[in-house]
mmCIF file of C-alpha atoms in Angstrom:
data_model
loop_
_atom_site.group_PDB
_atom_site.id
_atom_site.type_symbol
_atom_site.label_atom_id
_atom_site.label_comp_id
_atom_site.label_asym_id
_atom_site.label_seq_id
_atom_site.Cartn_x
_atom_site.Cartn_y
_atom_site.Cartn_z
ATOM 1 C CA MET A 341 0.000 0.000 0.000
ATOM 2 C CA GLN A 342 2.853 2.387 0.821
ATOM 3 C CA ASN A 343 4.289 2.014 -2.675
ATOM 4 C CA ASP A 344 0.884 2.732 -4.193
ATOM 5 C CA PHE A 345 0.478 5.845 -2.036
ATOM 6 C CA GLN A 346 3.917 7.203 -2.892
ATOM 7 C CA LYS A 347 3.537 6.416 -6.591
ATOM 8 C CA ARG A 348 0.218 8.211 -6.735
ATOM 9 C CA LEU A 349 1.601 11.185 -4.825
ATOM 10 C CA GLN A 350 4.559 11.401 -7.185
ATOM 11 C CA PHE A 351 2.212 11.218 -10.168
ATOM 12 C CA LEU A 352 0.048 14.049 -8.814
ATOM 13 C CA LYS A 353 3.073 16.242 -8.123
ATOM 14 C CA GLU A 354 4.591 15.675 -11.552
ATOM 15 C CA ARG A 355 1.324 16.302 -13.354
ATOM 16 C CA GLN A 356 0.737 19.585 -11.533
ATOM 17 C CA GLN A 357 4.317 20.713 -12.040
ATOM 18 C CA GLN A 358 3.923 20.136 -15.769
ATOM 19 C CA LEU A 359 0.847 22.345 -15.723
ATOM 20 C CA LEU A 360 2.462 25.124 -13.686
ATOM 21 C CA SER A 361 5.576 25.189 -15.871
ATOM 22 C CA LEU A 362 3.682 25.133 -19.183
ATOM 23 C CA PRO A 363 4.715 28.145 -21.294
ATOM 24 C CA ASN A 364 1.966 30.263 -22.823
ATOM 25 C CA THR A 365 2.120 31.370 -26.429
ATOM 26 C CA PRO A 366 0.211 34.051 -28.334
ATOM 27 C CA VAL A 367 -2.472 33.120 -30.821
ATOM 28 C CA ALA A 368 -2.164 34.750 -34.236
ATOM 29 C CA GLU A 369 -4.112 37.979 -33.886
ATOM 30 C CA SER A 370 -6.815 38.902 -36.343
ATOM 31 C CA ASN A 371 -8.471 42.155 -35.304
ATOM 32 C CA GLY A 372 -5.410 44.264 -34.448
ATOM 33 C CA ILE A 373 -6.848 45.243 -31.072
ATOM 34 C CA TYR A 374 -5.496 42.542 -28.764
ATOM 35 C CA VAL A 375 -3.679 39.224 -28.781
ATOM 36 C CA ARG A 376 -5.191 36.203 -27.081
ATOM 37 C CA TYR A 377 -2.956 33.573 -25.479
ATOM 38 C CA LYS A 378 -3.329 29.880 -26.175
ATOM 39 C CA ASN A 379 -3.544 28.356 -22.704
ATOM 40 C CA PRO A 380 -5.745 29.318 -19.768
ATOM 41 C CA VAL A 381 -3.730 31.043 -17.055
ATOM 42 C CA LEU A 382 -5.726 29.449 -14.236
ATOM 43 C CA THR A 383 -7.803 26.264 -14.078
ATOM 44 C CA ALA A 384 -9.172 24.075 -11.320
ATOM 45 C CA ALA A 385 -6.083 21.903 -11.711
ATOM 46 C CA HIS A 386 -3.894 24.862 -10.651
ATOM 47 C CA ALA A 387 -5.259 24.577 -7.102
ATOM 48 C CA PRO A 388 -2.499 23.309 -4.803
ATOM 49 C CA LEU A 389 -2.478 19.628 -3.900
ATOM 50 C CA THR A 390 -2.302 20.711 -0.250
ATOM 51 C CA TRP A 391 -5.801 22.190 -0.563
ATOM 52 C CA ARG A 392 -7.336 19.176 -2.237
ATOM 53 C CA PHE A 393 -5.687 16.161 -0.638
ATOM 54 C CA ASP A 394 -4.903 14.947 2.838
ATOM 55 C CA LEU A 395 -1.267 13.975 2.221
ATOM 56 C CA ASN A 396 -1.004 11.892 5.381
ATOM 57 C CA GLU A 397 -0.962 8.222 4.398
ATOM 58 C CA ALA A 398 -2.270 7.183 7.810
ATOM 59 C CA THR A 399 -5.494 9.198 7.412
ATOM 60 C CA ASN A 400 -5.835 9.000 3.629
ATOM 61 C CA PRO A 401 -4.294 5.677 2.533
ATOM 62 C CA PHE A 402 -5.902 5.807 -0.926
ATOM 63 C CA LEU A 403 -4.839 9.427 -1.462
ATOM 64 C CA MET A 404 -8.386 10.458 -2.261
ATOM 65 C CA GLU A 405 -9.260 14.048 -3.017
ATOM 66 C CA ARG A 406 -10.877 15.417 0.129
ATOM 67 C CA PHE A 407 -11.818 18.902 -1.105
ATOM 68 C CA GLY A 408 -12.511 19.069 -4.821
ATOM 69 C CA ILE A 409 -12.120 22.259 -6.865
ATOM 70 C CA ASN A 410 -14.635 22.843 -9.639
ATOM 71 C CA ALA A 411 -13.455 26.075 -11.264
ATOM 72 C CA THR A 412 -11.216 29.138 -11.066
ATOM 73 C CA LEU A 413 -12.839 32.182 -12.590
ATOM 74 C CA ASN A 414 -13.686 35.902 -12.475
ATOM 75 C CA ALA A 415 -10.413 37.148 -11.008
ATOM 76 C CA GLY A 416 -9.541 40.647 -9.924
ATOM 77 C CA ALA A 417 -6.038 41.718 -10.975
ATOM 78 C CA ILE A 418 -3.296 43.977 -9.653
ATOM 79 C CA LYS A 419 0.423 44.609 -10.144
ATOM 80 C CA PHE A 420 1.844 44.397 -6.634
ATOM 81 C CA ASN A 421 5.503 44.416 -5.553
ATOM 82 C CA GLY A 422 6.542 43.731 -9.146
ATOM 83 C CA LYS A 423 4.339 40.644 -9.467
ATOM 84 C CA TYR A 424 1.132 40.056 -11.399
ATOM 85 C CA LEU A 425 -1.513 38.934 -8.949
ATOM 86 C CA LEU A 426 -4.937 37.487 -9.654
ATOM 87 C CA VAL A 427 -7.441 37.256 -6.838
ATOM 88 C CA ALA A 428 -9.483 34.435 -8.297
ATOM 89 C CA ARG A 429 -12.908 33.184 -7.454
ATOM 90 C CA VAL A 430 -12.231 29.553 -6.617
ATOM 91 C CA GLU A 431 -15.303 27.357 -6.541
ATOM 92 C CA GLY A 432 -15.361 24.026 -4.746
ATOM 93 C CA LEU A 433 -17.407 21.004 -5.695
ATOM 94 C CA ASP A 434 -19.809 22.190 -2.981
ATOM 95 C CA ARG A 435 -20.635 25.307 -5.081
ATOM 96 C CA LYS A 436 -19.189 27.648 -2.453
ATOM 97 C CA SER A 437 -16.689 30.171 -3.732
ATOM 98 C CA PHE A 438 -13.740 31.720 -1.932
ATOM 99 C CA PHE A 439 -10.877 34.008 -2.887
ATOM 100 C CA ALA A 440 -7.275 33.002 -3.450
ATOM 101 C CA VAL A 441 -4.236 34.837 -4.785
ATOM 102 C CA ALA A 442 -2.275 33.447 -7.742
ATOM 103 C CA GLU A 443 1.064 35.010 -8.682
ATOM 104 C CA SER A 444 3.064 35.237 -11.896
ATOM 105 C CA ALA A 445 6.342 36.948 -12.742
ATOM 106 C CA ASN A 446 5.273 37.899 -16.267
ATOM 107 C CA GLY A 447 1.467 37.965 -16.159
ATOM 108 C CA ILE A 448 1.145 35.414 -18.973
ATOM 109 C CA ASP A 449 1.988 32.011 -17.532
ATOM 110 C CA HIS A 450 3.319 30.095 -14.511
ATOM 111 C CA PHE A 451 0.573 31.437 -12.240
ATOM 112 C CA THR A 452 0.913 29.740 -8.857
ATOM 113 C CA PHE A 453 -1.477 30.049 -5.930
ATOM 114 C CA TRP A 454 -0.220 31.302 -2.607
ATOM 115 C CA ASP A 455 -0.100 28.667 0.120
ATOM 116 C CA TYR A 456 -3.379 29.686 1.752
ATOM 117 C CA PRO A 457 -6.618 31.095 0.339
ATOM 118 C CA ILE A 458 -7.832 34.452 1.634
ATOM 119 C CA THR A 459 -9.548 34.292 5.001
ATOM 120 C CA MET A 460 -12.220 36.913 4.453
ATOM 121 C CA PRO A 461 -13.776 38.297 7.637
ATOM 122 C CA GLU A 462 -17.558 38.259 7.849
ATOM 123 C CA THR A 463 -20.059 40.910 8.826
ATOM 124 C CA GLU A 464 -22.732 40.430 11.473
ATOM 125 C CA VAL A 465 -24.789 38.642 8.827
ATOM 126 C CA PRO A 466 -22.572 35.780 7.567
ATOM 127 C CA ASP A 467 -22.075 35.368 3.828
ATOM 128 C CA THR A 468 -23.326 32.171 2.228
ATOM 129 C CA ASN A 469 -21.212 32.752 -0.855
ATOM 130 C CA ILE A 470 -18.703 35.413 -1.932
ATOM 131 C CA TYR A 471 -17.341 35.923 -5.437
ATOM 132 C CA ASP A 472 -16.121 38.156 -8.291
ATOM 133 C CA MET A 473 -13.759 40.572 -6.552
ATOM 134 C CA ARG A 474 -12.735 43.835 -8.187
ATOM 135 C CA LEU A 475 -9.360 45.076 -6.924
ATOM 136 C CA VAL A 476 -8.644 48.797 -6.781
ATOM 137 C CA GLN A 477 -5.520 50.642 -5.657
ATOM 138 C CA HIS A 478 -7.275 53.768 -4.404
ATOM 139 C CA GLU A 479 -5.669 57.156 -4.033
ATOM 140 C CA ASP A 480 -6.415 57.001 -0.294
ATOM 141 C CA GLY A 481 -3.588 54.438 -0.015
ATOM 142 C CA TRP A 482 -5.617 51.264 0.519
ATOM 143 C CA VAL A 483 -6.140 48.341 -1.822
ATOM 144 C CA TYR A 484 -9.875 47.654 -1.876
ATOM 145 C CA GLY A 485 -11.665 44.492 -2.841
ATOM 146 C CA LEU A 486 -15.321 44.840 -3.787
ATOM 147 C CA PHE A 487 -17.208 41.605 -4.278
ATOM 148 C CA CYS A 488 -20.647 40.062 -4.373
ATOM 149 C CA THR A 489 -21.899 38.678 -1.087
ATOM 150 C CA GLU A 490 -24.820 36.313 -1.447
ATOM 151 C CA ARG A 491 -27.248 35.287 1.272
ATOM 152 C CA LYS A 492 -30.525 33.389 1.218
ATOM 153 C CA ASP A 493 -33.547 35.636 0.865
ATOM 154 C CA PRO A 494 -35.197 35.694 4.318
ATOM 155 C CA ALA A 495 -38.536 36.307 2.607
ATOM 156 C CA ALA A 496 -38.273 33.144 0.479
ATOM 157 C CA GLN A 497 -41.301 30.868 0.600
ATOM 158 C CA PRO A 498 -40.974 27.481 2.357
ATOM 159 C CA GLY A 499 -39.313 25.036 0.007
ATOM 160 C CA ASP A 500 -37.697 27.805 -2.072
ATOM 161 C CA GLU A 501 -33.983 27.078 -1.758
ATOM 162 C CA SER A 502 -32.794 29.258 -4.629
ATOM 163 C CA SER A 503 -34.022 32.789 -3.877
ATOM 164 C CA ALA A 504 -31.122 34.934 -2.735
ATOM 165 C CA ILE A 505 -30.101 38.516 -2.086
ATOM 166 C CA ALA A 506 -26.875 39.865 -3.579
ATOM 167 C CA GLN A 507 -25.123 42.880 -2.125
ATOM 168 C CA CYS A 508 -21.688 44.476 -2.428
ATOM 169 C CA GLY A 509 -19.144 43.387 0.153
ATOM 170 C CA ILE A 510 -16.186 45.703 0.815
ATOM 171 C CA ALA A 511 -12.790 44.796 2.258
ATOM 172 C CA ARG A 512 -9.412 46.527 2.249
ATOM 173 C CA THR A 513 -5.812 45.458 2.675
ATOM 174 C CA ARG A 514 -2.216 46.621 2.594
ATOM 175 C CA ASP A 515 -0.632 43.321 1.604
ATOM 176 C CA LEU A 516 -3.418 41.112 0.123
ATOM 177 C CA VAL A 517 -2.900 38.715 3.054
ATOM 178 C CA GLU A 518 -4.690 40.418 5.943
ATOM 179 C CA TRP A 519 -8.063 41.914 5.052
ATOM 180 C CA GLU A 520 -10.267 44.330 6.983
ATOM 181 C CA ARG A 521 -13.943 43.775 6.286
ATOM 182 C CA LEU A 522 -16.090 46.906 6.109
ATOM 183 C CA PRO A 523 -19.897 47.053 6.211
ATOM 184 C CA ASP A 524 -21.648 46.131 2.985
ATOM 185 C CA LEU A 525 -22.476 48.947 0.596
ATOM 186 C CA LYS A 526 -25.961 50.392 1.055
ATOM 187 C CA THR A 527 -27.847 51.605 -2.030
ATOM 188 C CA PRO A 528 -31.454 52.306 -2.998
ATOM 189 C CA SER A 529 -31.539 49.032 -4.990
ATOM 190 C CA ALA A 530 -32.940 45.747 -3.736
ATOM 191 C CA GLN A 531 -30.029 43.819 -5.242
ATOM 192 C CA GLN A 532 -26.489 44.869 -6.166
ATOM 193 C CA ARG A 533 -23.926 43.034 -8.262
ATOM 194 C CA ASN A 534 -20.801 44.027 -10.179
ATOM 195 C CA VAL A 535 -20.048 47.056 -8.017
ATOM 196 C CA VAL A 536 -16.693 48.713 -8.729
ATOM 197 C CA LEU A 537 -14.834 51.435 -6.839
ATOM 198 C CA HIS A 538 -13.418 54.291 -8.914
ATOM 199 C CA PRO A 539 -9.677 54.676 -8.134
ATOM 200 C CA GLU A 540 -9.886 58.421 -7.431
ATOM 201 C CA PHE A 541 -12.047 60.638 -5.253
ATOM 202 C CA VAL A 542 -14.862 62.488 -7.015
ATOM 203 C CA ASN A 543 -15.858 65.748 -5.340
ATOM 204 C CA GLY A 544 -14.084 64.504 -2.236
ATOM 205 C CA GLN A 545 -16.201 61.349 -2.102
ATOM 206 C CA TYR A 546 -15.804 57.664 -2.941
ATOM 207 C CA ALA A 547 -17.297 56.923 -6.352
ATOM 208 C CA PHE A 548 -18.938 53.607 -7.211
ATOM 209 C CA TYR A 549 -20.111 51.994 -10.422
ATOM 210 C CA THR A 550 -23.150 49.907 -9.548
ATOM 211 C CA ARG A 551 -25.603 47.542 -11.221
ATOM 212 C CA PRO A 552 -29.065 47.992 -9.726
ATOM 213 C CA GLN A 553 -31.467 45.124 -10.283
ATOM 214 C CA ASP A 554 -34.795 43.952 -8.941
ATOM 215 C CA SER A 555 -34.114 40.276 -8.353
ATOM 216 C CA PHE A 556 -31.150 37.984 -7.863
ATOM 217 C CA ILE A 557 -30.965 36.968 -11.542
ATOM 218 C CA GLU A 558 -33.068 39.391 -13.557
ATOM 219 C CA ALA A 559 -32.206 43.062 -13.898
ATOM 220 C CA GLY A 560 -35.905 43.928 -14.043
ATOM 221 C CA LYS A 561 -36.263 47.706 -14.071
ATOM 222 C CA GLY A 562 -32.528 48.048 -13.379
ATOM 223 C CA GLY A 563 -31.434 50.176 -16.283
ATOM 224 C CA GLY A 564 -27.749 49.316 -16.711
ATOM 225 C CA ILE A 565 -24.440 50.443 -15.229
ATOM 226 C CA GLY A 566 -25.152 52.898 -12.451
ATOM 227 C CA PHE A 567 -23.090 55.460 -10.577
ATOM 228 C CA GLY A 568 -23.222 56.864 -7.077
ATOM 229 C CA LEU A 569 -21.177 58.649 -4.440
ATOM 230 C CA ALA A 570 -20.548 57.832 -0.777
ATOM 231 C CA LYS A 571 -18.943 60.145 1.745
ATOM 232 C CA ASP A 572 -17.406 57.437 3.926
ATOM 233 C CA ILE A 573 -15.962 54.119 2.761
ATOM 234 C CA THR A 574 -16.067 52.686 6.301
ATOM 235 C CA ASN A 575 -19.854 52.946 6.230
ATOM 236 C CA ALA A 576 -20.574 53.409 2.558
ATOM 237 C CA VAL A 577 -24.053 54.659 1.704
ATOM 238 C CA ILE A 578 -25.162 55.696 -1.784
ATOM 239 C CA GLU A 579 -28.321 57.746 -1.519
ATOM 240 C CA LYS A 580 -28.838 58.226 -5.251
ATOM 241 C CA GLU A 581 -27.889 56.081 -8.246
ATOM 242 C CA GLU A 582 -27.946 57.296 -11.820
ATOM 243 C CA VAL A 583 -27.577 55.037 -14.851
ATOM 244 C CA ILE A 584 -24.661 56.118 -17.035
ATOM 245 C CA ASP A 585 -24.629 53.215 -19.526
ATOM 246 C CA PRO A 586 -28.142 51.877 -20.100
ATOM 247 C CA ARG A 587 -29.357 48.570 -21.441
ATOM 248 C CA VAL A 588 -30.651 48.866 -25.016
ATOM 249 C CA TYR A 589 -33.053 46.715 -27.022
ATOM 250 C CA HIS A 590 -31.525 44.285 -29.549
ATOM 251 C CA THR A 591 -27.912 44.927 -28.597
ATOM 252 C CA ILE A 592 -25.242 42.881 -26.856
ATOM 253 C CA ALA A 593 -26.487 44.354 -23.572
ATOM 254 C CA GLU A 594 -30.239 44.036 -23.888
ATOM 255 C CA MET A 595 -30.715 41.781 -20.851
ATOM 256 C CA LYS A 596 -28.018 42.961 -18.449
ATOM 257 C CA ASN A 597 -24.747 44.859 -18.374
ATOM 258 C CA GLY A 598 -22.202 45.547 -15.687
ATOM 259 C CA GLN A 599 -18.876 47.256 -15.097
ATOM 260 C CA GLY A 600 -15.853 44.959 -15.294
ATOM 261 C CA PRO A 601 -12.672 46.162 -13.546
ATOM 262 C CA ALA A 602 -12.028 49.741 -12.467
ATOM 263 C CA PRO A 603 -11.450 52.040 -15.469
ATOM 264 C CA ILE A 604 -8.012 53.016 -16.769
ATOM 265 C CA LYS A 605 -7.153 56.721 -16.895
ATOM 266 C CA THR A 606 -5.791 58.016 -20.214
ATOM 267 C CA ALA A 607 -5.154 61.445 -21.713
ATOM 268 C CA HIS A 608 -8.399 61.140 -23.677
ATOM 269 C CA GLY A 609 -10.701 59.826 -20.949
ATOM 270 C CA TRP A 610 -11.392 56.854 -18.720
ATOM 271 C CA LEU A 611 -11.322 53.472 -20.496
ATOM 272 C CA HIS A 612 -14.035 51.108 -19.295
ATOM 273 C CA LEU A 613 -14.362 47.362 -19.802
ATOM 274 C CA ALA A 614 -17.818 45.919 -19.176
ATOM 275 C CA HIS A 615 -19.905 42.837 -19.850
ATOM 276 C CA GLY A 616 -23.147 42.687 -21.776
ATOM 277 C CA VAL A 617 -25.764 39.950 -21.785
ATOM 278 C CA ARG A 618 -28.366 39.096 -24.395
ATOM 279 C CA ASN A 619 -30.806 36.220 -24.630
ATOM 280 C CA THR A 620 -30.601 33.571 -27.346
ATOM 281 C CA ALA A 621 -32.330 30.301 -28.195
ATOM 282 C CA ALA A 622 -29.384 28.596 -26.471
ATOM 283 C CA GLY A 623 -29.597 30.725 -23.334
ATOM 284 C CA LEU A 624 -27.845 33.850 -22.102
ATOM 285 C CA ARG A 625 -24.706 34.974 -23.962
ATOM 286 C CA TYR A 626 -22.114 37.070 -22.109
ATOM 287 C CA VAL A 627 -19.587 39.187 -24.016
ATOM 288 C CA LEU A 628 -17.254 42.060 -23.165
ATOM 289 C CA TYR A 629 -17.500 45.574 -24.537
ATOM 290 C CA MET A 630 -15.775 48.907 -23.985
ATOM 291 C CA PHE A 631 -16.609 52.565 -23.638
ATOM 292 C CA MET A 632 -14.956 55.828 -22.539
ATOM 293 C CA THR A 633 -16.047 58.487 -20.068
ATOM 294 C CA ASP A 634 -14.977 62.084 -19.716
ATOM 295 C CA LEU A 635 -11.971 62.908 -17.539
ATOM 296 C CA LYS A 636 -13.760 65.682 -15.671
ATOM 297 C CA ASP A 637 -17.278 64.238 -15.641
ATOM 298 C CA ILE A 638 -16.854 60.493 -15.276
ATOM 299 C CA THR A 639 -20.610 59.945 -15.621
ATOM 300 C CA LYS A 640 -20.533 61.226 -19.217
ATOM 301 C CA VAL A 641 -19.968 58.525 -21.851
ATOM 302 C CA THR A 642 -17.974 60.111 -24.682
ATOM 303 C CA CYS A 643 -17.253 57.106 -26.926
ATOM 304 C CA LYS A 644 -18.776 53.651 -27.225
ATOM 305 C CA PRO A 645 -17.865 51.255 -30.061
ATOM 306 C CA GLY A 646 -20.667 49.151 -31.459
ATOM 307 C CA GLY A 647 -20.727 45.418 -30.809
ATOM 308 C CA TYR A 648 -18.579 43.291 -28.568
ATOM 309 C CA PHE A 649 -14.894 43.600 -27.728
ATOM 310 C CA ILE A 650 -14.266 39.978 -26.726
ATOM 311 C CA ALA A 651 -16.633 37.019 -27.141
ATOM 312 C CA PRO A 652 -16.006 33.338 -26.325
ATOM 313 C CA GLU A 653 -14.179 31.427 -29.048
ATOM 314 C CA GLY A 654 -13.542 27.721 -29.528
ATOM 315 C CA ALA A 655 -13.051 25.846 -26.272
ATOM 316 C CA GLU A 656 -13.876 29.028 -24.346
ATOM 317 C CA ARG A 657 -17.528 28.473 -25.229
ATOM 318 C CA VAL A 658 -17.773 25.244 -23.208
ATOM 319 C CA GLY A 659 -17.946 25.001 -19.436
ATOM 320 C CA ASP A 660 -20.191 25.160 -16.383
ATOM 321 C CA VAL A 661 -22.150 28.054 -17.872
ATOM 322 C CA SER A 662 -21.449 27.919 -21.599
ATOM 323 C CA ASN A 663 -21.114 30.769 -24.083
ATOM 324 C CA VAL A 664 -19.797 33.238 -21.504
ATOM 325 C CA VAL A 665 -16.824 35.552 -21.122
ATOM 326 C CA PHE A 666 -16.526 37.750 -18.043
ATOM 327 C CA SER A 667 -13.823 40.111 -16.853
ATOM 328 C CA ASN A 668 -13.304 41.927 -13.583
ATOM 329 C CA GLY A 669 -9.529 42.381 -13.779
ATOM 330 C CA TRP A 670 -6.979 44.113 -15.984
ATOM 331 C CA ILE A 671 -3.535 45.605 -15.422
ATOM 332 C CA ALA A 672 -2.139 48.668 -17.198
ATOM 333 C CA GLU A 673 1.659 48.862 -17.176
ATOM 334 C CA GLU A 674 3.669 52.090 -17.090
ATOM 335 C CA ASP A 675 4.786 51.416 -20.688
ATOM 336 C CA GLY A 676 1.138 51.252 -21.807
ATOM 337 C CA THR A 677 0.816 47.467 -22.065
ATOM 338 C CA VAL A 678 -2.565 46.209 -20.858
ATOM 339 C CA PHE A 679 -3.126 42.673 -19.570
ATOM 340 C CA ILE A 680 -6.811 41.764 -19.891
ATOM 341 C CA TYR A 681 -7.831 38.823 -17.708
ATOM 342 C CA TYR A 682 -11.121 37.148 -18.504
ATOM 343 C CA ALA A 683 -12.947 33.974 -17.570
ATOM 344 C CA SER A 684 -14.623 31.666 -20.050
ATOM 345 C CA SER A 685 -17.862 29.818 -19.353
ATOM 346 C CA ASP A 686 -17.501 30.178 -15.566
ATOM 347 C CA THR A 687 -14.684 27.630 -15.627
ATOM 348 C CA ARG A 688 -11.172 29.011 -16.267
ATOM 349 C CA MET A 689 -9.104 32.196 -16.628
ATOM 350 C CA HIS A 690 -7.425 33.552 -19.774
ATOM 351 C CA VAL A 691 -5.260 36.519 -20.747
ATOM 352 C CA ALA A 692 -5.256 38.803 -23.759
ATOM 353 C CA ILE A 693 -2.742 41.604 -24.271
ATOM 354 C CA SER A 694 -3.242 45.019 -25.811
ATOM 355 C CA SER A 695 -2.042 48.548 -25.092
ATOM 356 C CA VAL A 696 -3.553 51.806 -23.917
ATOM 357 C CA GLU A 697 -2.777 53.305 -27.318
ATOM 358 C CA LYS A 698 -4.612 50.538 -29.175
ATOM 359 C CA LEU A 699 -7.570 50.535 -26.815
ATOM 360 C CA VAL A 700 -7.980 54.308 -27.052
ATOM 361 C CA ASP A 701 -7.856 54.052 -30.860
ATOM 362 C CA TYR A 702 -10.412 51.241 -30.791
ATOM 363 C CA VAL A 703 -12.818 53.071 -28.498
ATOM 364 C CA MET A 704 -12.545 56.477 -30.144
ATOM 365 C CA ASN A 705 -12.525 55.431 -33.811
ATOM 366 C CA THR A 706 -14.755 52.367 -34.026
ATOM 367 C CA PRO A 707 -18.287 53.287 -35.178
ATOM 368 C CA GLU A 708 -21.083 53.196 -32.613
ATOM 369 C CA ASP A 709 -24.004 50.793 -32.834
ATOM 370 C CA GLY A 710 -26.531 52.363 -35.193
ATOM 371 C CA LEU A 711 -29.281 50.237 -33.604
ATOM 372 C CA THR A 712 -30.834 49.128 -36.917
ATOM 373 C CA SER A 713 -29.880 46.845 -39.805
ATOM 374 C CA ALA A 714 -30.012 49.806 -42.184
ATOM 375 C CA ALA A 715 -27.566 51.742 -40.031
ATOM 376 C CA SER A 716 -25.153 48.773 -40.033
ATOM 377 C CA VAL A 717 -25.131 48.755 -43.829
ATOM 378 C CA GLN A 718 -24.587 52.513 -43.878
ATOM 379 C CA THR A 719 -21.561 52.078 -41.620
ATOM 380 C CA ILE A 720 -20.076 49.397 -43.893
ATOM 381 C CA ASN A 721 -20.755 51.504 -46.995
ATOM 382 C CA ALA A 722 -18.948 54.461 -45.463
ATOM 383 C CA ILE A 723 -15.891 52.293 -44.743
ATOM 384 C CA ILE A 724 -15.954 50.920 -48.288
ATOM 385 C CA ALA A 725 -16.254 54.385 -49.820
ATOM 386 C CA ASN A 726 -13.339 55.633 -47.754
ATOM 387 C CA ASN A 727 -11.223 52.635 -48.807
ATOM 388 C CA LEU A 728 -11.988 53.334 -52.468
ATOM 389 C CA ARG A 729 -10.870 56.923 -52.044
ATOM 390 C CA VAL A 730 -7.641 55.732 -50.403
ATOM 391 C CA LYS A 731 -7.112 53.278 -53.268
ATOM 392 C CA GLU A 732 -7.455 56.110 -55.781
ATOM 393 C CA LEU A 733 -4.843 58.139 -53.949
ATOM 394 C CA VAL A 734 -2.275 55.342 -53.896
#
């Protein structure tokens, strides 16, 4: 039995080491905006063996997995002490999610989880499930993590074991190891998901991008990406929300939309990455899109390209919740390089690389959605006519 145990342990170690040391390579780009990378940067198999297995032969002679990991997804991202860090949503086989930090030297491959997951303090009302953290290095000096905290709806009817209430949990840290939990964000909305903290003060207050919705799943009358101000982050209360990027009929964001990571500041405006959801015969389809807001008035959308920015391709379309891409983390380097981290089908994490210069060009010069088939043809005809004029000049 001892030989079997040791052989299996050696096999598990070698297999995971092969995964962690696998180099990532770019996929031939096609749209000129970003470059996808071939391999996922995080999967369930990246979870340390010390989380999943009792490695004591006396108590686990068959070396069975004691705590299974189902997925690693929807990671916040930050450049910290020269390392690229992802705070991933790690989901166990029990459907509960928790946060864990994975580190890479180059942001593209060799992501390795820290020894322990994050021990997130609870409020007076314990969380049932926590997930989808947005990381923000705020100008007040703290690193904030805003995430969804889910609890069973106390008004649920007997036998209803799916109705839940989602709110925005807030925590802050200096080192991403020890976290201080603050009270949940209070807003006028019954449910809140995809809340993001703006990295700078606005009129001396903390600024939040919100996503008001009526129920746990459906946006209902919730009109899109909202915005609100709170005077105090240690007891954050938004008294008024205004929608700055609404849902629109027959677009990529007709059902729902939400802010992704915190926006990136550029000379031309704030770059935003968001997700949009539409309904199809095969179910909900999640894609990513971009827009820009004014530097002085961050509630004013100045540019918004039509259509999606990133959609699931190939194997990305298959997973726990298929046909989905979702992002709540990106990193902008001092040289302008942008690492875009996104999850596919609620299962795994990927990276695509672009630059601030390219993203600004994309957002400012890509035509907006004309909202009708006729307008789409007009847009194409204008591009064709311009190309013919260029051809005549050459």
